[in-house]
Short mmCIF file of N, CA and C in Angstrom, two decimals:
data_model
loop_
_atom_site.label_atom_id
_atom_site.label_comp_id
_atom_site.label_asym_id
_atom_site.label_seq_id
_atom_site.Cartn_x
_atom_site.Cartn_y
_atom_site.Cartn_z
N LEU A 297 123.03 93.21 88.81
CA LEU A 297 122.58 93.85 89.94
C LEU A 297 123.70 94.45 90.70
N HIS A 298 123.59 95.72 90.98
CA HIS A 298 124.47 96.50 91.77
C HIS A 298 124.22 96.78 93.17
N THR A 299 125.05 96.46 94.01
CA THR A 299 124.75 96.51 95.50
C THR A 299 125.18 97.92 95.93
N THR A 300 124.14 98.59 96.44
CA THR A 300 124.45 100.08 96.72
C THR A 300 125.41 100.30 97.83
N GLY A 301 125.23 99.23 98.88
CA GLY A 301 125.97 99.36 100.02
C GLY A 301 127.41 99.08 99.94
N GLY A 302 127.82 97.97 99.01
CA GLY A 302 129.01 97.38 98.85
C GLY A 302 129.75 98.14 97.52
N GLY A 303 128.92 98.71 96.61
CA GLY A 303 129.44 99.15 95.50
C GLY A 303 129.91 98.09 94.63
N GLU A 304 129.41 96.86 94.56
CA GLU A 304 129.90 95.79 93.81
C GLU A 304 128.63 95.27 92.77
N TRP A 305 129.16 94.55 91.73
CA TRP A 305 128.14 93.92 90.76
C TRP A 305 128.07 92.41 91.22
N ALA A 306 126.77 92.06 90.98
CA ALA A 306 126.48 90.56 91.17
C ALA A 306 125.41 90.21 90.31
N ARG A 307 125.65 88.85 89.96
CA ARG A 307 124.80 88.15 89.03
C ARG A 307 123.86 87.20 89.69
N PRO A 308 122.58 87.66 90.03
CA PRO A 308 121.63 86.66 90.65
C PRO A 308 121.07 85.63 89.75
N VAL A 309 120.78 84.56 90.42
CA VAL A 309 120.28 83.42 89.84
C VAL A 309 118.78 83.72 89.70
N THR A 310 118.32 83.36 88.45
CA THR A 310 117.07 83.73 87.89
C THR A 310 116.47 82.60 87.45
N TYR A 311 115.21 82.41 87.20
CA TYR A 311 114.36 81.30 86.86
C TYR A 311 113.50 81.54 85.84
N GLY A 312 112.93 80.67 85.13
CA GLY A 312 111.93 80.75 84.17
C GLY A 312 112.63 81.06 82.79
N ALA A 313 111.84 81.68 81.88
CA ALA A 313 112.25 81.72 80.32
C ALA A 313 113.03 83.12 80.23
N VAL A 314 114.19 82.71 80.29
CA VAL A 314 115.28 83.81 80.32
C VAL A 314 115.27 84.60 78.84
N PRO A 315 115.07 85.77 78.71
CA PRO A 315 115.04 86.30 77.45
C PRO A 315 116.49 86.30 76.71
N ALA A 316 116.50 86.38 75.39
CA ALA A 316 118.08 86.25 74.71
C ALA A 316 118.64 87.56 75.01
N ALA A 317 119.92 87.34 74.86
CA ALA A 317 120.64 88.60 75.17
C ALA A 317 120.40 89.61 74.26
N ARG A 318 120.58 90.92 74.42
CA ARG A 318 120.15 91.87 73.39
C ARG A 318 120.77 93.37 73.74
N ALA A 319 120.79 94.19 72.80
CA ALA A 319 121.42 95.47 72.77
C ALA A 319 120.34 96.47 72.22
N ALA A 320 120.24 97.68 72.66
CA ALA A 320 119.38 98.79 72.09
C ALA A 320 117.82 98.43 72.53
N HIS A 321 117.66 97.66 73.69
CA HIS A 321 116.27 97.59 74.19
C HIS A 321 115.78 98.53 75.09
N ALA A 322 114.55 98.41 75.52
CA ALA A 322 114.18 99.39 76.72
C ALA A 322 113.84 98.48 77.74
N ALA A 323 114.13 99.08 78.91
CA ALA A 323 113.71 98.39 80.22
C ALA A 323 113.06 99.49 81.31
N SER A 324 112.42 99.17 81.94
CA SER A 324 111.76 99.89 83.07
C SER A 324 111.16 99.06 84.11
N THR A 325 110.77 99.75 85.23
CA THR A 325 109.94 98.82 86.31
C THR A 325 108.81 99.39 86.65
N VAL A 326 107.61 98.63 86.88
CA VAL A 326 106.36 98.97 87.59
C VAL A 326 106.25 98.12 88.71
N GLY A 327 106.06 98.73 89.81
CA GLY A 327 105.90 98.04 90.90
C GLY A 327 107.29 96.95 91.04
N MET A 328 106.76 95.73 91.34
CA MET A 328 108.20 94.83 91.52
C MET A 328 108.29 93.88 90.20
N ARG A 329 107.94 94.52 89.20
CA ARG A 329 108.11 93.77 87.76
C ARG A 329 109.10 94.81 87.02
N MET A 330 110.07 94.27 86.28
CA MET A 330 110.91 94.92 85.25
C MET A 330 110.35 94.33 83.96
N PHE A 331 110.22 95.44 83.11
CA PHE A 331 109.87 94.92 81.75
C PHE A 331 110.89 95.25 80.64
N ILE A 332 111.26 94.35 79.93
CA ILE A 332 112.20 94.30 78.71
C ILE A 332 111.43 94.32 77.49
N PHE A 333 111.71 95.36 76.60
CA PHE A 333 111.05 95.43 75.28
C PHE A 333 111.93 95.47 74.17
N GLY A 334 111.92 94.90 73.02
CA GLY A 334 112.38 94.84 71.75
C GLY A 334 114.14 94.81 71.91
N GLY A 335 114.66 95.62 71.19
CA GLY A 335 116.32 95.53 71.10
C GLY A 335 116.60 94.84 69.93
N GLN A 336 117.96 94.57 70.00
CA GLN A 336 118.49 93.75 68.75
C GLN A 336 119.13 92.36 69.61
N THR A 337 118.90 91.34 68.73
CA THR A 337 119.23 90.00 69.34
C THR A 337 120.28 89.51 67.99
N GLN A 338 120.97 88.38 68.43
CA GLN A 338 121.85 88.01 67.45
C GLN A 338 121.57 86.35 67.01
N ASP A 339 121.24 86.08 66.04
CA ASP A 339 120.86 84.79 65.59
C ASP A 339 122.10 84.00 65.78
N PRO A 340 121.72 82.86 66.63
CA PRO A 340 122.71 81.81 66.96
C PRO A 340 123.52 81.08 65.87
N THR A 341 122.83 80.88 64.79
CA THR A 341 123.41 80.22 63.78
C THR A 341 124.24 81.18 62.69
N SER A 342 123.43 82.15 62.15
CA SER A 342 124.19 83.12 61.35
C SER A 342 124.98 84.15 61.88
N ARG A 343 124.65 84.32 63.13
CA ARG A 343 125.29 85.53 63.95
C ARG A 343 124.88 86.86 63.50
N ASN A 344 123.76 87.02 62.51
CA ASN A 344 123.22 88.28 61.95
C ASN A 344 122.41 88.79 63.10
N ILE A 345 122.52 90.19 63.30
CA ILE A 345 121.74 90.93 64.13
C ILE A 345 120.47 91.19 63.61
N ARG A 346 119.47 90.86 64.46
CA ARG A 346 118.02 91.30 64.06
C ARG A 346 117.21 92.19 65.00
N PRO A 347 116.32 92.97 64.63
CA PRO A 347 115.60 93.62 65.59
C PRO A 347 114.49 92.61 66.21
N SER A 348 113.97 92.91 67.55
CA SER A 348 113.19 92.00 68.14
C SER A 348 112.03 92.89 68.61
N SER A 349 110.78 92.26 68.66
CA SER A 349 109.68 92.93 69.40
C SER A 349 109.04 92.29 70.48
N ASP A 350 109.78 91.37 71.07
CA ASP A 350 109.19 90.64 72.25
C ASP A 350 109.35 91.44 73.38
N VAL A 351 108.44 90.96 74.44
CA VAL A 351 108.29 91.44 75.67
C VAL A 351 108.67 90.62 76.61
N ALA A 352 109.54 90.91 77.73
CA ALA A 352 109.75 89.95 78.89
C ALA A 352 109.58 90.57 80.05
N THR A 353 109.21 89.97 81.27
CA THR A 353 109.19 90.53 82.50
C THR A 353 109.89 89.81 83.52
N LEU A 354 110.44 90.38 84.43
CA LEU A 354 111.19 89.75 85.62
C LEU A 354 110.41 90.04 86.81
N ASP A 355 109.97 89.21 87.45
CA ASP A 355 109.41 89.57 88.99
C ASP A 355 110.60 89.79 89.91
N LEU A 356 110.74 90.87 90.38
CA LEU A 356 111.87 91.43 91.23
C LEU A 356 111.89 90.53 92.53
N SER A 357 110.69 90.08 92.89
CA SER A 357 110.76 89.64 94.33
C SER A 357 110.94 87.99 94.27
N SER A 358 110.72 87.36 93.15
CA SER A 358 110.90 85.82 92.97
C SER A 358 112.02 85.59 92.02
N LEU A 359 112.39 86.64 91.16
CA LEU A 359 113.48 86.33 90.14
C LEU A 359 112.99 85.50 89.07
N VAL A 360 111.65 85.50 88.68
CA VAL A 360 111.39 84.65 87.75
C VAL A 360 111.00 85.41 86.28
N TRP A 361 111.48 84.91 85.30
CA TRP A 361 111.46 85.62 84.10
C TRP A 361 109.99 85.11 83.36
N SER A 362 109.34 85.83 82.58
CA SER A 362 108.12 85.32 81.77
C SER A 362 107.97 86.05 80.61
N SER A 363 107.41 85.61 79.66
CA SER A 363 107.08 86.38 78.36
C SER A 363 105.85 87.06 78.80
N ALA A 364 105.75 88.27 78.15
CA ALA A 364 104.66 89.17 78.27
C ALA A 364 104.07 89.54 76.92
N ASP A 365 104.39 88.84 75.95
CA ASP A 365 103.90 89.24 74.47
C ASP A 365 102.41 89.14 74.60
N PRO A 366 101.92 90.09 73.92
CA PRO A 366 100.43 90.33 73.80
C PRO A 366 99.79 89.11 72.98
N PRO A 367 98.64 88.54 73.31
CA PRO A 367 98.03 87.56 72.43
C PRO A 367 97.53 88.16 71.20
N PRO A 368 97.41 87.31 70.30
CA PRO A 368 97.07 87.66 68.85
C PRO A 368 95.61 88.06 68.99
N PRO A 369 95.00 88.99 68.15
CA PRO A 369 95.78 89.74 67.28
C PRO A 369 96.50 90.83 67.92
N SER A 370 97.62 90.96 67.68
CA SER A 370 98.41 91.83 68.46
C SER A 370 98.42 93.18 68.01
N THR A 371 98.58 94.36 68.78
CA THR A 371 98.57 95.60 68.29
C THR A 371 99.78 96.19 68.78
N ALA A 372 100.82 95.38 69.25
CA ALA A 372 102.05 95.93 69.89
C ALA A 372 103.00 96.47 68.48
N PRO A 373 103.90 97.20 69.05
CA PRO A 373 104.86 97.72 68.13
C PRO A 373 105.62 96.56 67.61
N SER A 374 106.17 96.87 66.44
CA SER A 374 107.00 95.80 65.95
C SER A 374 108.60 96.29 65.75
N LEU A 375 109.33 95.45 65.92
CA LEU A 375 110.91 95.82 65.60
C LEU A 375 111.38 96.94 66.43
N GLY A 376 111.16 96.64 67.80
CA GLY A 376 111.51 97.78 68.82
C GLY A 376 113.00 97.92 69.05
N SER A 377 113.94 98.39 68.02
CA SER A 377 115.22 98.60 68.53
C SER A 377 115.47 100.11 68.77
N GLY A 378 115.75 100.47 69.88
CA GLY A 378 115.95 101.92 70.40
C GLY A 378 114.54 102.38 70.89
N THR A 379 113.81 101.60 71.22
CA THR A 379 112.45 102.13 71.55
C THR A 379 112.35 102.72 73.15
N PRO A 380 111.92 103.90 73.33
CA PRO A 380 111.74 104.33 74.68
C PRO A 380 110.49 103.68 75.37
N GLN A 381 110.54 103.54 76.69
CA GLN A 381 109.34 103.22 77.58
C GLN A 381 109.48 103.84 78.69
N CYS A 382 107.94 104.17 79.27
CA CYS A 382 107.97 104.71 80.58
C CYS A 382 107.03 104.19 81.43
N PRO A 383 107.31 103.85 82.68
CA PRO A 383 106.42 103.42 83.51
C PRO A 383 105.53 104.69 84.13
N CYS A 384 104.29 104.56 84.18
CA CYS A 384 103.55 105.47 84.66
C CYS A 384 102.40 104.80 85.62
N TRP A 385 102.61 105.14 86.87
CA TRP A 385 101.60 104.64 88.02
C TRP A 385 101.74 103.07 87.77
N THR A 386 100.55 102.59 87.37
CA THR A 386 100.64 101.27 87.36
C THR A 386 100.62 100.47 85.84
N ARG A 387 100.90 101.36 84.98
CA ARG A 387 100.90 100.92 83.57
C ARG A 387 102.34 101.17 82.88
N GLN A 388 102.46 100.55 81.91
CA GLN A 388 103.81 100.57 81.13
C GLN A 388 103.33 101.10 79.78
N TRP A 389 104.11 102.15 79.44
CA TRP A 389 103.87 102.91 78.08
C TRP A 389 105.00 102.65 77.23
N CYS A 390 104.80 102.40 75.78
CA CYS A 390 105.98 102.23 75.00
C CYS A 390 105.62 103.28 73.80
N TRP A 391 106.67 103.92 73.38
CA TRP A 391 106.73 104.62 72.19
C TRP A 391 107.74 103.92 71.21
N TRP A 392 107.36 103.71 70.06
CA TRP A 392 108.28 102.83 69.19
C TRP A 392 108.87 103.48 68.13
N GLY A 393 109.97 103.06 67.73
CA GLY A 393 110.52 103.61 66.75
C GLY A 393 111.79 102.61 66.44
N GLY A 394 112.76 103.23 65.63
CA GLY A 394 113.82 102.40 65.11
C GLY A 394 113.31 101.26 64.38
N GLY A 395 114.15 100.25 64.09
CA GLY A 395 113.83 99.13 63.51
C GLY A 395 113.40 99.39 61.85
N ARG A 396 112.39 98.89 61.32
CA ARG A 396 111.68 99.19 60.15
C ARG A 396 110.34 99.27 60.17
#
C-alpha cells in the first residue's frame, strides 16, 4: 500500500484466505474490491514455477481476502499467466492468454 500523502510504503494487516505469492498476474478493482487473477506461483516443496488460474478478491474496506473461483462446471480461463483484465462499470472482464 502506497501512501500518497507521505510517499511511503506500508504493509497493512489483512484477514481471510490470503492468496499465494505470485508473479505475472492480473489485478484490478471494481468498486471496493480488488481482483487478482492467475499468474505464476511457486510450489513450496519442489520450488517449480507453475501457472495459476485462481481468482482472489480483497475487500478494500475490511481488508478481508476471499476466493472468487467460479463453481463447477467452470468456464473460467485456465493457466492465466500474463492475462490482462479490465474493470468495466460493475463487472470484471478477463482476456486470457499465456500459459498453455
